[in-house]
Amino acid sequence: MAYALSDDLRRRLVVADEMGRPCRPSARRFGVSSLTSFEKVNQWFQEGHIEPVRQVGDNRSARIESHLDEVLALIDATPDIAMTKLAEYLEEVHGMGVSKVRSGGFLIFKKNVARKRAIGF
């Protein structure tokens, strides 16, 4: 799992680069990957800061969730509906380009949340 580096470590990587030390040896010295070292140094030179970039999670399921009642009603009316048909329905009615994987994953997630709430987790 990804984690944010401390500001001190970011600063050390940039200072080592400014002193002429290559990124790969600096990365080995500080225990990070060479790609991380390159990214932090480039962030410093391009953006002028070393603060961590905001890590973003799922932003797209909110679009489907806004139509949750309608989608669940459609599934109740047609229990054997394919995810492809569900994605096509959302595209036709609401103009939302949703893949069948996204719509299926969303429904599985909602089903699991509902099941856990019923069990009492």
Backbone as ProteinMPNN parsed JSONL, in Angstrom:
{"seq_chain_A": "MAYALSDDLRRRLVVADEMGRPCRPSARRFGVSSLTSFEKVNQWFQEGHIEPVRQVGDNRSARIESHLDEVLALIDATPDIAMTKLAEYLEEVHGMGVSKVRSGGFLIFKKNVARKRAIGF", "coords_chain_A": {"N_chain_A": [[0.841, -1.178, 0.0], [0.48, 2.228, -0.733], [2.175, 4.981, 0.759], [2.542, 8.178, 2.312], [5.496, 10.078, 2.124], [7.661, 11.462, 4.63], [8.027, 14.998, 5.232], [10.601, 15.705, 5.858], [12.151, 13.653, 4.711], [11.552, 14.054, 2.025], [12.662, 16.591, 1.679], [15.364, 15.967, 2.149], [15.941, 14.363, -0.098], [15.715, 16.252, -2.164], [17.69, 18.12, -1.426], [19.964, 16.483, -1.566], [20.003, 16.05, -4.326], [20.407, 18.676, -5.233], [22.964, 19.041, -4.311], [24.358, 17.605, -6.09], [24.3, 14.864, -6.072], [23.383, 11.841, -7.627], [20.04, 10.64, -8.396], [19.442, 7.867, -8.063], [21.454, 6.682, -6.272], [20.845, 8.3, -4.041], [18.239, 7.525, -3.537], [18.627, 4.842, -2.792], [20.136, 5.287, -0.471], [18.299, 6.578, 1.223], [16.278, 4.758, 1.373], [14.102, 4.545, -0.427], [12.289, 4.09, -3.526], [13.892, 4.449, -6.736], [12.304, 5.712, -8.607], [10.537, 7.155, -6.989], [12.327, 8.98, -5.909], [13.117, 10.387, -8.247], [10.607, 11.481, -8.916], [10.026, 13.186, -6.728], [12.121, 15.034, -6.797], [11.685, 16.124, -9.351], [9.155, 17.205, -8.893], [9.829, 19.234, -7.126], [11.406, 20.931, -8.78], [9.622, 21.547, -10.874], [7.18, 22.375, -9.704], [7.849, 23.744, -7.43], [7.484, 23.05, -4.772], [7.4, 20.602, -2.094], [5.344, 19.267, -0.945], [3.079, 16.584, -0.179], [1.174, 15.083, -2.794], [-2.293, 15.11, -3.149], [-3.936, 12.104, -2.475], [-6.237, 10.428, -4.331], [-9.325, 8.776, -4.185], [-12.066, 6.759, -5.144], [-14.019, 8.464, -7.353], [-16.027, 8.232, -9.124], [-18.217, 6.564, -8.607], [-20.184, 7.985, -7.359], [-21.734, 9.157, -9.289], [-23.31, 7.06, -10.287], [-24.501, 6.345, -7.928], [-26.219, 8.436, -7.412], [-28.398, 7.735, -8.855], [-29.335, 5.475, -7.669], [-31.775, 4.364, -6.569], [-33.37, 4.179, -8.837], [-31.855, 2.41, -10.416], [-31.854, 0.112, -8.795], [-34.589, -0.411, -8.799], [-34.923, -1.034, -11.494], [-33.436, -3.381, -11.593], [-34.931, -4.977, -9.88], [-37.24, -5.184, -11.411], [-36.277, -6.484, -13.65], [-34.719, -9.128, -13.002], [-32.688, -10.709, -14.127], [-31.022, -9.028, -15.568], [-28.372, -8.015, -17.659], [-25.095, -6.728, -17.025], [-24.119, -5.216, -19.088], [-26.452, -4.341, -20.343], [-27.497, -2.784, -18.306], [-25.551, -0.769, -18.16], [-25.922, 0.313, -20.708], [-28.538, 1.274, -20.423], [-28.172, 3.33, -18.482], [-26.605, 5.003, -20.032], [-28.349, 5.694, -22.153], [-30.616, 6.868, -20.86], [-29.635, 8.718, -18.938], [-27.325, 9.726, -20.024], [-24.861, 8.929, -19.11], [-21.674, 7.71, -19.418], [-20.906, 4.704, -18.555], [-18.997, 1.94, -17.703], [-19.527, -1.628, -18.027], [-18.176, -3.002, -16.108], [-17.731, -1.073, -14.114], [-20.389, -0.484, -13.359], [-21.224, -2.998, -12.472], [-19.366, -3.538, -10.418], [-20.01, -1.498, -8.652], [-22.63, -2.216, -7.895], [-22.169, -4.695, -6.657], [-20.622, -3.834, -4.522], [-22.52, -2.228, -3.136], [-24.387, -4.199, -2.512], [-22.908, -5.831, -0.771], [-22.418, -4.015, 1.317], [-25.022, -3.593, 2.213], [-25.61, -6.181, 3.065], [-23.754, -6.524, 5.165], [-24.678, -4.579, 6.904], [-27.155, -5.674, 7.565], [-26.36, -7.974, 8.909], [-25.001, -6.887, 11.004], [-22.453, -5.703, 11.158]], "CA_chain_A": [[0.0, 0.0, 0.0], [1.244, 3.456, -0.828], [2.163, 5.841, 1.936], [3.162, 9.473, 2.07], [6.814, 10.249, 2.731], [7.742, 12.62, 5.516], [8.578, 16.207, 4.611], [12.043, 15.661, 6.071], [12.734, 12.775, 3.699], [11.425, 14.749, 0.733], [13.662, 17.659, 1.686], [16.681, 15.344, 1.997], [16.108, 13.95, -1.492], [15.942, 17.455, -2.976], [18.999, 18.681, -1.06], [20.99, 15.604, -2.14], [20.06, 16.316, -5.762], [21.017, 19.994, -5.441], [24.39, 18.915, -4.023], [24.973, 16.897, -7.202], [24.208, 13.41, -5.924], [22.355, 11.281, -8.522], [18.806, 10.209, -7.724], [19.438, 6.447, -7.68], [22.151, 6.478, -4.992], [20.087, 8.963, -2.978], [17.089, 6.68, -3.242], [19.123, 3.708, -2.012], [20.565, 5.771, 0.836], [17.157, 6.94, 2.054], [15.341, 3.644, 1.439], [12.923, 4.713, -1.284], [12.564, 3.66, -4.895], [14.501, 5.495, -7.566], [11.207, 6.466, -9.216], [10.077, 8.12, -5.987], [13.337, 10.03, -5.844], [12.959, 11.207, -9.46], [9.346, 12.232, -8.852], [10.095, 14.257, -5.728], [13.029, 16.071, -7.304], [10.976, 16.797, -10.445], [8.089, 18.014, -8.292], [10.476, 20.426, -6.577], [11.827, 21.834, -9.854], [8.506, 21.976, -11.713], [6.103, 23.025, -8.961], [8.414, 24.608, -6.397], [7.166, 22.602, -3.409], [7.586, 19.163, -1.89], [4.215, 18.735, -0.203], [2.495, 15.405, -0.832], [0.051, 15.279, -3.689], [-3.484, 14.481, -2.578], [-4.267, 10.799, -3.029], [-7.663, 10.454, -4.614], [-9.949, 7.463, -4.297], [-13.124, 6.585, -6.132], [-14.845, 9.659, -7.546], [-17.014, 8.012, -10.169], [-19.409, 5.829, -8.202], [-21.204, 8.937, -6.922], [-22.648, 9.386, -10.417], [-24.283, 5.966, -10.308], [-25.218, 6.358, -6.658], [-27.294, 9.421, -7.482], [-29.537, 7.067, -9.511], [-29.389, 4.149, -7.047], [-33.145, 3.862, -6.461], [-33.822, 3.825, -10.19], [-31.116, 1.218, -10.842], [-32.361, -1.024, -8.023], [-35.934, -0.701, -9.307], [-34.735, -1.707, -12.779], [-32.97, -4.739, -11.31], [-36.086, -5.706, -9.341], [-38.16, -5.443, -12.521], [-35.602, -7.422, -14.548], [-33.68, -9.698, -12.142], [-31.577, -11.308, -14.873], [-30.455, -8.017, -16.461], [-26.916, -8.079, -17.809], [-24.425, -5.474, -16.695], [-24.025, -4.454, -20.33], [-27.754, -3.684, -20.537], [-27.598, -1.746, -17.281], [-24.694, 0.332, -18.601], [-26.602, 0.932, -21.855], [-29.676, 2.015, -19.888], [-27.664, 4.566, -17.889], [-26.134, 5.849, -21.137], [-29.504, 6.199, -22.902], [-31.535, 7.689, -20.065], [-28.957, 9.802, -18.215], [-26.146, 10.185, -20.741], [-23.654, 8.604, -18.338], [-20.846, 6.66, -19.986], [-20.472, 3.831, -17.469], [-18.645, 0.617, -18.198], [-20.243, -2.707, -17.338], [-17.379, -3.345, -14.931], [-17.998, -0.043, -13.104], [-21.741, -0.653, -12.832], [-21.264, -4.251, -11.732], [-18.602, -3.364, -9.183], [-20.794, -0.632, -7.77], [-23.751, -2.972, -7.342], [-21.622, -5.687, -5.731], [-20.249, -3.098, -3.313], [-23.746, -1.852, -2.437], [-24.982, -5.426, -1.98], [-22.109, -6.243, 0.378], [-22.66, -3.061, 2.398], [-26.354, -3.886, 2.739], [-25.537, -7.464, 3.772], [-23.037, -6.303, 6.413], [-25.56, -3.831, 7.811], [-28.18, -6.59, 8.037], [-25.73, -8.89, 9.858], [-24.659, -6.081, 12.164], [-21.039, -5.305, 11.187]], "C_chain_A": [[0.885, 1.239, 0.0], [1.126, 4.271, 0.453], [2.882, 7.138, 1.59], [4.511, 9.531, 2.782], [6.802, 11.476, 3.633], [8.344, 13.804, 4.762], [10.095, 16.223, 4.738], [12.723, 14.803, 5.009], [12.649, 13.408, 2.314], [12.495, 15.836, 0.605], [15.068, 17.092, 1.486], [16.955, 14.909, 0.564], [16.425, 15.149, -2.379], [17.314, 18.051, -2.691], [20.119, 17.824, -1.64], [21.125, 15.839, -3.634], [20.731, 17.66, -6.033], [22.518, 19.975, -5.156], [25.113, 18.097, -5.094], [24.923, 15.391, -7.09], [23.112, 12.892, -6.858], [21.175, 10.714, -7.735], [18.852, 8.749, -7.263], [20.216, 6.181, -6.397], [21.442, 7.148, -3.814], [18.898, 8.108, -2.56], [17.513, 5.476, -2.408], [19.478, 4.144, -0.591], [19.377, 6.028, 1.769], [16.067, 5.873, 2.08], [14.048, 3.83, 0.685], [13.28, 4.232, -2.679], [13.178, 4.807, -5.692], [13.426, 6.335, -8.253], [10.671, 7.52, -8.254], [11.042, 9.282, -5.896], [13.227, 10.97, -7.045], [11.713, 12.08, -9.364], [9.422, 13.402, -7.881], [11.006, 15.39, -6.196], [12.359, 16.834, -8.446], [9.847, 17.678, -9.918], [8.675, 19.313, -7.751], [10.813, 21.426, -7.686], [10.656, 22.348, -10.685], [7.461, 22.789, -10.949], [6.593, 23.917, -7.834], [8.047, 24.238, -4.973], [7.368, 21.091, -3.319], [6.443, 18.54, -1.098], [3.639, 17.524, -0.939], [1.308, 15.786, -1.697], [-1.134, 14.522, -3.095], [-3.753, 13.156, -3.271], [-5.775, 10.702, -3.139], [-8.177, 9.032, -4.759], [-10.981, 7.437, -5.397], [-13.989, 7.834, -6.197], [-16.024, 9.394, -8.47], [-18.282, 7.313, -9.697], [-20.513, 6.761, -7.721], [-22.193, 9.232, -8.054], [-23.719, 8.313, -10.47], [-25.132, 6.016, -9.044], [-26.357, 7.374, -6.653], [-28.555, 8.834, -8.129], [-29.762, 5.675, -8.913], [-30.8, 3.581, -6.992], [-33.673, 3.398, -7.816], [-33.156, 2.541, -10.673], [-31.631, -0.011, -10.098], [-33.773, -1.406, -8.461], [-35.853, -1.437, -10.642], [-34.297, -3.152, -12.572], [-34.103, -5.578, -10.726], [-37.063, -6.08, -10.447], [-37.585, -6.487, -13.48], [-34.447, -8.071, -13.782], [-32.475, -10.269, -12.895], [-30.952, -10.322, -15.866], [-28.929, -8.138, -16.484], [-26.32, -6.718, -17.489], [-24.274, -4.592, -17.932], [-25.32, -3.684, -20.571], [-27.949, -2.566, -19.519], [-26.761, -0.526, -17.668], [-25.328, 1.066, -19.786], [-27.795, 1.772, -21.396], [-29.225, 3.353, -19.3], [-27.171, 5.54, -18.96], [-27.313, 6.491, -21.861], [-30.319, 7.207, -22.094], [-30.844, 8.909, -19.469], [-27.711, 10.343, -18.916], [-24.843, 9.931, -19.998], [-22.916, 7.467, -19.019], [-20.252, 5.825, -18.87], [-20.15, 2.476, -18.051], [-19.419, -0.444, -17.429], [-19.487, -3.135, -16.086], [-17.667, -2.362, -13.805], [-19.389, -0.239, -12.512], [-21.853, -1.935, -12.025], [-20.531, -4.156, -10.409], [-19.342, -2.521, -8.177], [-21.92, -1.415, -7.112], [-23.278, -4.04, -6.363], [-21.243, -5.014, -4.424], [-21.486, -2.752, -2.5], [-24.407, -3.07, -1.801], [-24.228, -5.881, -0.732], [-22.311, -5.311, 1.567], [-24.013, -3.347, 3.04], [-26.339, -5.186, 3.546], [-24.847, -7.292, 5.114], [-23.895, -5.537, 7.41], [-26.638, -4.745, 8.391], [-27.615, -7.55, 9.088], [-25.355, -8.144, 11.132], [-23.191, -5.715, 12.281], [-20.883, -3.821, 11.235]], "O_chain_A": [[1.92, 1.275, 0.666], [0.101, 4.244, 1.135], [3.721, 7.18, 0.69], [4.638, 9.076, 3.919], [6.027, 12.409, 3.422], [9.074, 13.632, 3.785], [10.795, 16.694, 3.841], [13.76, 15.189, 4.469], [13.585, 13.3, 1.521], [13.141, 15.977, -0.433], [15.87, 17.66, 0.746], [18.07, 15.065, 0.067], [17.299, 15.074, -3.243], [18.025, 18.444, -3.616], [21.109, 18.352, -2.148], [22.236, 15.831, -4.163], [21.534, 17.775, -6.959], [23.263, 20.794, -5.695], [26.329, 17.913, -5.025], [25.464, 14.7, -7.953], [22.016, 13.452, -6.878], [21.302, 10.359, -6.563], [18.354, 8.43, -6.183], [19.695, 5.513, -5.503], [21.444, 6.611, -2.706], [18.593, 7.985, -1.374], [16.848, 5.125, -1.433], [19.158, 3.452, 0.375], [19.443, 5.729, 2.961], [15.041, 6.055, 2.735], [13.004, 3.331, 1.106], [14.45, 3.993, -2.976], [13.001, 5.979, -5.36], [13.613, 7.535, -8.459], [10.386, 8.647, -8.658], [10.627, 10.438, -5.814], [13.24, 12.191, -6.891], [11.749, 13.267, -9.688], [8.935, 14.492, -8.183], [10.692, 16.565, -6.008], [12.453, 18.06, -8.505], [9.612, 18.769, -10.437], [8.075, 20.376, -7.905], [10.542, 22.62, -7.555], [10.697, 23.484, -11.158], [6.921, 23.766, -11.469], [5.843, 24.754, -7.332], [8.273, 25.026, -4.054], [7.489, 20.4, -4.331], [6.56, 17.407, -0.631], [3.703, 17.445, -2.166], [0.541, 16.692, -1.37], [-0.974, 13.408, -2.595], [-3.795, 13.086, -4.499], [-6.497, 10.873, -2.157], [-7.533, 8.189, -5.384], [-10.787, 8.027, -6.459], [-14.618, 8.215, -5.21], [-16.92, 10.228, -8.591], [-19.328, 7.456, -10.33], [-21.675, 6.358, -7.681], [-23.361, 9.525, -7.797], [-24.896, 8.61, -10.674], [-26.335, 5.76, -9.085], [-27.353, 7.183, -5.956], [-29.648, 9.376, -7.966], [-30.315, 4.796, -9.574], [-31.0, 2.417, -7.337], [-34.332, 2.364, -7.924], [-33.809, 1.683, -11.268], [-31.826, -1.064, -10.706], [-34.116, -2.588, -8.492], [-36.628, -2.36, -10.892], [-34.737, -4.046, -13.295], [-34.223, -6.762, -11.041], [-37.646, -7.164, -10.427], [-38.33, -7.281, -14.054], [-33.309, -7.616, -13.894], [-31.368, -10.307, -12.358], [-30.412, -10.737, -16.892], [-28.291, -8.337, -15.451], [-26.967, -5.686, -17.664], [-24.298, -3.365, -17.833], [-25.29, -2.516, -20.956], [-28.507, -1.518, -19.843], [-27.207, 0.612, -17.521], [-25.277, 2.293, -19.858], [-28.031, 2.859, -21.924], [-29.824, 4.39, -19.584], [-27.305, 6.754, -18.811], [-27.289, 7.687, -22.153], [-30.668, 8.275, -22.597], [-31.396, 10.009, -19.489], [-27.109, 11.311, -18.452], [-23.845, 10.619, -20.217], [-23.466, 6.378, -19.182], [-19.222, 6.183, -18.299], [-20.943, 1.919, -18.81], [-19.906, -0.197, -16.325], [-20.096, -3.58, -15.113], [-17.831, -2.773, -12.656], [-19.556, -0.168, -11.295], [-22.517, -1.951, -10.989], [-21.021, -4.641, -9.389], [-19.305, -2.798, -6.979], [-22.142, -1.295, -5.907], [-23.924, -4.265, -5.34], [-21.503, -5.547, -3.345], [-21.5, -2.964, -1.287], [-24.924, -2.991, -0.687], [-24.848, -6.274, 0.257], [-22.369, -5.77, 2.708], [-24.138, -3.342, 4.264], [-26.982, -5.276, 4.592], [-25.3, -7.854, 6.11], [-23.852, -5.805, 8.611], [-26.999, -4.618, 9.561], [-28.306, -7.901, 10.044], [-25.39, -8.717, 12.221], [-22.715, -5.441, 13.382], [-19.76, -3.319, 11.264]]}, "name": "protein", "num_of_chains": 1, "seq": "MAYALSDDLRRRLVVADEMGRPCRPSARRFGVSSLTSFEKVNQWFQEGHIEPVRQVGDNRSARIESHLDEVLALIDATPDIAMTKLAEYLEEVHGMGVSKVRSGGFLIFKKNVARKRAIGF"}
